[in-house]
Amino acid sequence: MNPYLLRCLELAHRAPPSVGVNPRVGALLVESERILAEGWHERPGGPHAEIAAIEAVPPSLRERIPAATLYVSLEPCCHAGKRTPPCTGRILAEGIGRVVVGCCDPNPQVAGRGIETLRQAGVAVELAPDPRPFEAVIRPFARSIRRRRPYVILKWAETADGKIGRSSGERLLISGSEALRYVHQLRSRSQAIMVGKNTVRRDNPLLNVRYAPGQPPVRILFDIDLDLDPTLAVFRPDAPVIVINHRRNESQGHLHYFVPHNKTAYIRLDILLGELYERCGIGTLLVEGGRYLLQQFLNQDVFDEVHVLRGPQTAPEADVTAPRLPDELYLDYIAPLGADLLFIYYPSNPNR
Ligand code: AOF
Ligand code: ZN
């Protein structure tokens, strides 16, 4: 791959999970084999990657901008009426003559029109020979903008005989340290994490990031009648907490009480997630349990990936069976994590 395009991918990965409903994008300006400046898209409402790169050019090098090539991992946007002005306008205003693009923007409001706009204005636009690595970086964005709901990863750990817990409520440690690290990496890459009410009450989980670097995700809880004990660990102020309920619709510090507008949201996960996407800007969601909630996501076909960590042993008195996987899944990846095995499944038809 062209090293400048590869660098765009690296820069795109600097975007934190709070980039939310927006894509991860990286860009750089190169003139005579010299990198004038780099940029990436950091947060919704913040400058797009191209703009960040243009603005990072030191004053002494600004006069070189028109002679430079702009490398960008995603097609520059051309649509107005959103949080930031269209990047195509700024590219033209700067007089940049050549742009190399990783892949097209799947946003229906762009979808090739950004490239078209630049070409019509006389800019030489080239596309990366293989768009797949660029499409892979924006996969959550591509899926969520089309369905207008967050990209959903379901995750659980199960014993060698497929049990995830004890009905007595007594805690069960299934995974070894490498698998735990993996889970915390997954959390640190997710904008939000969701668990069912019984899991909160019984396990009193922290739902933070301890065994990996990174920020704790937004916690999303179900507390319909607002009767959960406020001293539970999930309510700690280390991360924003969205409390789905049917009484209060207001924010109090880090606590965001959320009443869905559409009453069917209490039983239809696609509608609930649609509201979390539109109203709270939640773009990626990790669902960690318990069994009932995970099974609802599977049954209602509201997920994009399933990560199962299978331990090497059975556990005494473990009697809660793992969620039942639908037939239309394909197993994409298996890898050992210490003594555990990680299985990653995808829906067979991701365009469903
Ligand atoms: C780009 N470069 O770095 C990004 C783009 O709400 P806004 O103003 O931030 O616009 C978000 C839309 O812009 C998003 O849906 C996608 O189509 C595009 N994102 N485009 O040229 C970037 N992040
Ligand atoms: Zn843009």
CSV table of C-alpha atoms in Angstrom, one decimal, residues 26-249:
chain,number,residue,atom,x,y,z
A,26,GLY,CA,-7.2,10.3,8.9
A,27,ALA,CA,-5.6,12.7,6.4
A,28,LEU,CA,-2.3,14.2,5.5
A,29,LEU,CA,-0.9,16.8,3.1
A,30,VAL,CA,2.3,15.9,1.2
A,31,GLU,CA,4.3,18.1,-1.0
A,32,SER,CA,7.5,16.9,-2.8
A,33,GLU,CA,7.6,13.8,-0.5
A,34,ARG,CA,7.4,16.0,2.5
A,35,ILE,CA,4.5,15.7,5.0
A,36,LEU,CA,3.3,19.2,5.6
A,37,ALA,CA,0.8,18.2,8.3
A,38,GLU,CA,-1.5,15.4,9.5
A,39,GLY,CA,-4.9,15.3,11.0
A,40,TRP,CA,-7.8,13.0,12.1
A,41,HIS,CA,-11.4,13.4,13.1
A,42,GLU,CA,-11.6,13.4,16.8
A,43,ARG,CA,-15.2,14.1,17.8
A,44,PRO,CA,-18.7,14.8,16.3
A,45,GLY,CA,-18.9,18.5,15.7
A,46,GLY,CA,-15.1,18.8,15.6
A,47,PRO,CA,-13.1,19.5,12.5
A,48,HIS,CA,-13.0,16.7,9.9
A,49,ALA,CA,-9.7,15.0,9.3
A,50,GLU,CA,-8.9,17.0,6.1
A,51,ILE,CA,-9.6,20.3,7.9
A,52,ALA,CA,-7.5,19.3,10.9
A,53,ALA,CA,-4.6,18.5,8.6
A,54,ILE,CA,-4.9,21.8,6.7
A,55,GLU,CA,-5.1,23.7,9.9
A,56,ALA,CA,-2.0,21.9,11.3
A,57,VAL,CA,0.2,23.2,8.5
A,58,PRO,CA,2.8,25.5,10.1
A,59,PRO,CA,2.5,29.1,8.8
A,60,SER,CA,5.9,28.9,7.1
A,61,LEU,CA,4.6,26.0,4.9
A,62,ARG,CA,1.1,27.3,4.1
A,63,GLU,CA,2.1,28.6,0.7
A,64,ARG,CA,2.9,25.1,-0.3
A,65,ILE,CA,-0.6,23.8,0.2
A,66,PRO,CA,-1.8,24.3,-3.4
A,67,ALA,CA,1.0,22.2,-4.7
A,68,ALA,CA,0.4,19.5,-2.1
A,69,THR,CA,-1.5,16.2,-2.4
A,70,LEU,CA,-4.2,15.6,0.1
A,71,TYR,CA,-4.4,11.9,1.2
A,72,VAL,CA,-7.5,11.0,3.1
A,73,SER,CA,-8.9,7.7,4.2
A,74,LEU,CA,-12.5,8.7,3.4
A,75,GLU,CA,-14.1,10.6,0.6
A,76,PRO,CA,-14.3,14.3,1.6
A,77,CYS,CA,-17.9,15.4,2.5
A,78,CYS,CA,-19.8,17.7,0.3
A,79,HIS,CA,-23.1,18.1,2.2
A,80,ALA,CA,-24.2,21.2,4.2
A,81,GLY,CA,-26.7,21.5,7.0
A,82,LYS,CA,-24.7,19.4,9.4
A,83,ARG,CA,-22.4,20.4,12.3
A,84,THR,CA,-19.4,21.3,10.1
A,85,PRO,CA,-19.1,23.0,6.6
A,86,PRO,CA,-18.4,20.6,3.7
A,87,CYS,CA,-14.7,19.7,3.3
A,88,THR,CA,-14.9,19.9,-0.5
A,89,GLY,CA,-15.4,23.7,-0.2
A,90,ARG,CA,-12.3,24.1,2.0
A,91,ILE,CA,-10.2,21.9,-0.3
A,92,LEU,CA,-11.2,24.0,-3.3
A,93,ALA,CA,-10.7,27.3,-1.3
A,94,GLU,CA,-7.1,26.1,-0.4
A,95,GLY,CA,-6.5,25.4,-4.1
A,96,ILE,CA,-5.4,21.8,-3.5
A,97,GLY,CA,-5.0,20.2,-6.9
A,98,ARG,CA,-4.7,16.5,-6.1
A,99,VAL,CA,-6.6,14.3,-3.7
A,100,VAL,CA,-6.1,10.6,-3.0
A,101,VAL,CA,-9.1,8.9,-1.3
A,102,GLY,CA,-9.2,5.6,0.6
A,103,CYS,CA,-12.8,4.8,0.1
A,104,CYS,CA,-16.2,6.3,-0.7
A,105,ASP,CA,-18.4,7.7,2.1
A,106,PRO,CA,-21.4,5.4,2.7
A,107,ASN,CA,-23.4,8.3,4.0
A,108,PRO,CA,-26.3,8.5,1.5
A,109,GLN,CA,-25.9,12.3,1.5
A,110,VAL,CA,-22.3,11.9,0.2
A,111,ALA,CA,-21.9,8.5,-1.6
A,112,GLY,CA,-19.6,9.6,-4.4
A,113,ARG,CA,-20.8,13.2,-4.7
A,114,GLY,CA,-17.8,14.5,-2.7
A,115,ILE,CA,-15.4,13.0,-5.3
A,116,GLU,CA,-17.7,14.3,-8.1
A,117,THR,CA,-17.7,17.8,-6.7
A,118,LEU,CA,-13.9,17.9,-6.6
A,119,ARG,CA,-13.5,16.5,-10.1
A,120,GLN,CA,-15.9,18.9,-11.6
A,121,ALA,CA,-13.9,21.8,-10.1
A,122,GLY,CA,-10.8,20.4,-11.8
A,123,VAL,CA,-9.2,18.6,-8.9
A,124,ALA,CA,-7.4,15.3,-9.8
A,125,VAL,CA,-9.0,12.7,-7.6
A,126,GLU,CA,-7.6,9.2,-7.3
A,127,LEU,CA,-9.0,6.2,-5.4
A,128,ALA,CA,-6.9,3.7,-3.4
A,129,PRO,CA,-6.4,0.6,-5.6
A,130,ASP,CA,-8.0,-1.5,-2.8
A,131,PRO,CA,-10.6,0.2,-0.7
A,132,ARG,CA,-11.1,-2.7,1.7
A,133,PRO,CA,-8.8,-1.6,4.6
A,134,PHE,CA,-10.4,1.8,4.5
A,135,GLU,CA,-13.9,0.3,4.5
A,136,ALA,CA,-12.9,-1.9,7.4
A,137,VAL,CA,-12.0,1.1,9.6
A,138,ILE,CA,-15.4,2.7,9.0
A,139,ARG,CA,-17.3,-0.5,9.2
A,140,PRO,CA,-19.3,0.5,12.4
A,141,PHE,CA,-20.0,3.9,10.8
A,142,ALA,CA,-21.1,2.3,7.5
A,143,ARG,CA,-23.5,-0.1,9.2
A,144,SER,CA,-24.9,2.4,11.7
A,145,ILE,CA,-25.5,5.2,9.2
A,146,ARG,CA,-27.5,2.9,7.0
A,147,ARG,CA,-29.6,1.4,9.8
A,148,ARG,CA,-29.6,4.5,12.0
A,149,ARG,CA,-28.8,2.6,15.1
A,150,PRO,CA,-25.5,1.9,16.9
A,151,TYR,CA,-23.1,-0.9,15.7
A,152,VAL,CA,-23.8,-3.7,18.2
A,153,ILE,CA,-21.3,-6.2,19.6
A,154,LEU,CA,-22.7,-8.9,21.9
A,155,LYS,CA,-20.2,-10.5,24.2
A,156,TRP,CA,-20.3,-13.3,26.8
A,157,ALA,CA,-18.0,-15.8,28.5
A,158,GLU,CA,-19.1,-19.4,28.8
A,159,THR,CA,-17.7,-22.6,30.4
A,160,ALA,CA,-16.6,-25.6,28.4
A,161,ASP,CA,-20.1,-26.9,28.6
A,162,GLY,CA,-21.8,-23.7,27.6
A,163,LYS,CA,-22.9,-22.2,30.9
A,164,ILE,CA,-22.6,-18.5,31.7
A,165,GLY,CA,-23.6,-18.3,35.3
A,166,ARG,CA,-25.4,-19.6,38.4
A,167,SER,CA,-29.1,-19.1,38.9
A,168,SER,CA,-28.3,-18.6,42.7
A,169,GLY,CA,-26.7,-15.4,41.6
A,170,GLU,CA,-23.3,-16.5,43.1
A,171,ARG,CA,-20.5,-15.1,40.9
A,172,LEU,CA,-18.7,-17.3,38.5
A,173,LEU,CA,-15.3,-16.5,37.2
A,174,ILE,CA,-14.9,-18.2,33.8
A,175,SER,CA,-12.2,-16.3,31.9
A,176,GLY,CA,-8.5,-16.2,32.5
A,177,SER,CA,-6.4,-13.1,32.6
A,178,GLU,CA,-5.7,-12.8,28.8
A,179,ALA,CA,-9.4,-13.2,28.1
A,180,LEU,CA,-10.2,-10.5,30.7
A,181,ARG,CA,-7.7,-8.2,29.1
A,182,TYR,CA,-9.4,-8.8,25.7
A,183,VAL,CA,-12.8,-7.9,27.2
A,184,HIS,CA,-11.4,-4.7,28.7
A,185,GLN,CA,-9.9,-3.8,25.3
A,186,LEU,CA,-13.3,-4.4,23.8
A,187,ARG,CA,-14.8,-2.0,26.4
A,188,SER,CA,-12.2,0.6,25.8
A,189,ARG,CA,-13.0,0.6,22.0
A,190,SER,CA,-16.8,0.9,22.6
A,191,GLN,CA,-18.5,4.1,23.0
A,192,ALA,CA,-21.2,2.6,25.3
A,193,ILE,CA,-21.8,-0.6,27.2
A,194,MET,CA,-25.2,-2.0,28.1
A,195,VAL,CA,-26.3,-4.6,30.7
A,196,GLY,CA,-29.7,-5.8,31.9
A,197,LYS,CA,-31.2,-4.8,35.2
A,198,ASN,CA,-30.8,-8.2,36.9
A,199,THR,CA,-27.1,-8.2,36.1
A,200,VAL,CA,-26.7,-4.8,37.7
A,201,ARG,CA,-28.6,-5.8,40.8
A,202,ARG,CA,-27.0,-9.2,41.2
A,203,ASP,CA,-23.4,-8.7,40.1
A,204,ASN,CA,-23.0,-5.0,41.0
A,205,PRO,CA,-20.5,-4.7,38.0
A,206,LEU,CA,-18.1,-1.8,37.6
A,207,LEU,CA,-18.3,-1.9,33.8
A,208,ASN,CA,-15.1,0.1,33.5
A,209,VAL,CA,-11.8,-0.4,31.9
A,210,ARG,CA,-9.3,-2.0,34.3
A,211,TYR,CA,-7.2,-4.6,32.5
A,212,ALA,CA,-6.4,-2.4,29.5
A,213,PRO,CA,-5.6,1.2,28.8
A,214,GLY,CA,-8.4,3.5,27.8
A,215,GLN,CA,-11.5,5.4,29.0
A,216,PRO,CA,-14.6,3.7,30.5
A,217,PRO,CA,-17.5,3.6,28.1
A,218,VAL,CA,-20.9,5.3,28.6
A,219,ARG,CA,-23.0,2.9,30.7
A,220,ILE,CA,-26.5,2.3,29.5
A,221,LEU,CA,-28.9,0.7,32.1
A,222,PHE,CA,-32.5,-0.3,32.3
A,223,ASP,CA,-34.2,1.0,35.4
A,224,ILE,CA,-37.7,1.4,34.2
A,225,ASP,CA,-39.2,2.4,37.6
A,226,LEU,CA,-36.0,4.0,38.9
A,227,ASP,CA,-35.8,1.7,41.8
A,228,LEU,CA,-32.2,0.5,41.5
A,229,ASP,CA,-30.0,1.3,44.6
A,230,PRO,CA,-28.2,4.5,43.7
A,231,THR,CA,-25.1,3.3,45.6
A,232,LEU,CA,-24.5,0.5,43.0
A,233,ALA,CA,-21.1,0.7,41.3
A,234,VAL,CA,-22.6,1.4,37.8
A,235,PHE,CA,-23.8,4.8,39.0
A,236,ARG,CA,-20.3,6.0,39.8
A,237,PRO,CA,-19.3,9.3,38.2
A,238,ASP,CA,-16.3,8.0,36.2
A,239,ALA,CA,-18.4,7.8,33.0
A,240,PRO,CA,-21.7,9.1,31.8
A,241,VAL,CA,-24.6,6.9,32.7
A,242,ILE,CA,-27.8,6.7,30.6
A,243,VAL,CA,-30.7,5.3,32.6
A,244,ILE,CA,-33.6,4.1,30.5
A,245,ASN,CA,-36.8,4.6,32.4
A,246,HIS,CA,-40.4,5.8,32.0
A,247,ARG,CA,-40.5,8.6,34.5
A,248,ARG,CA,-37.7,11.2,34.1
A,249,ASN,CA,-36.2,12.7,31.0
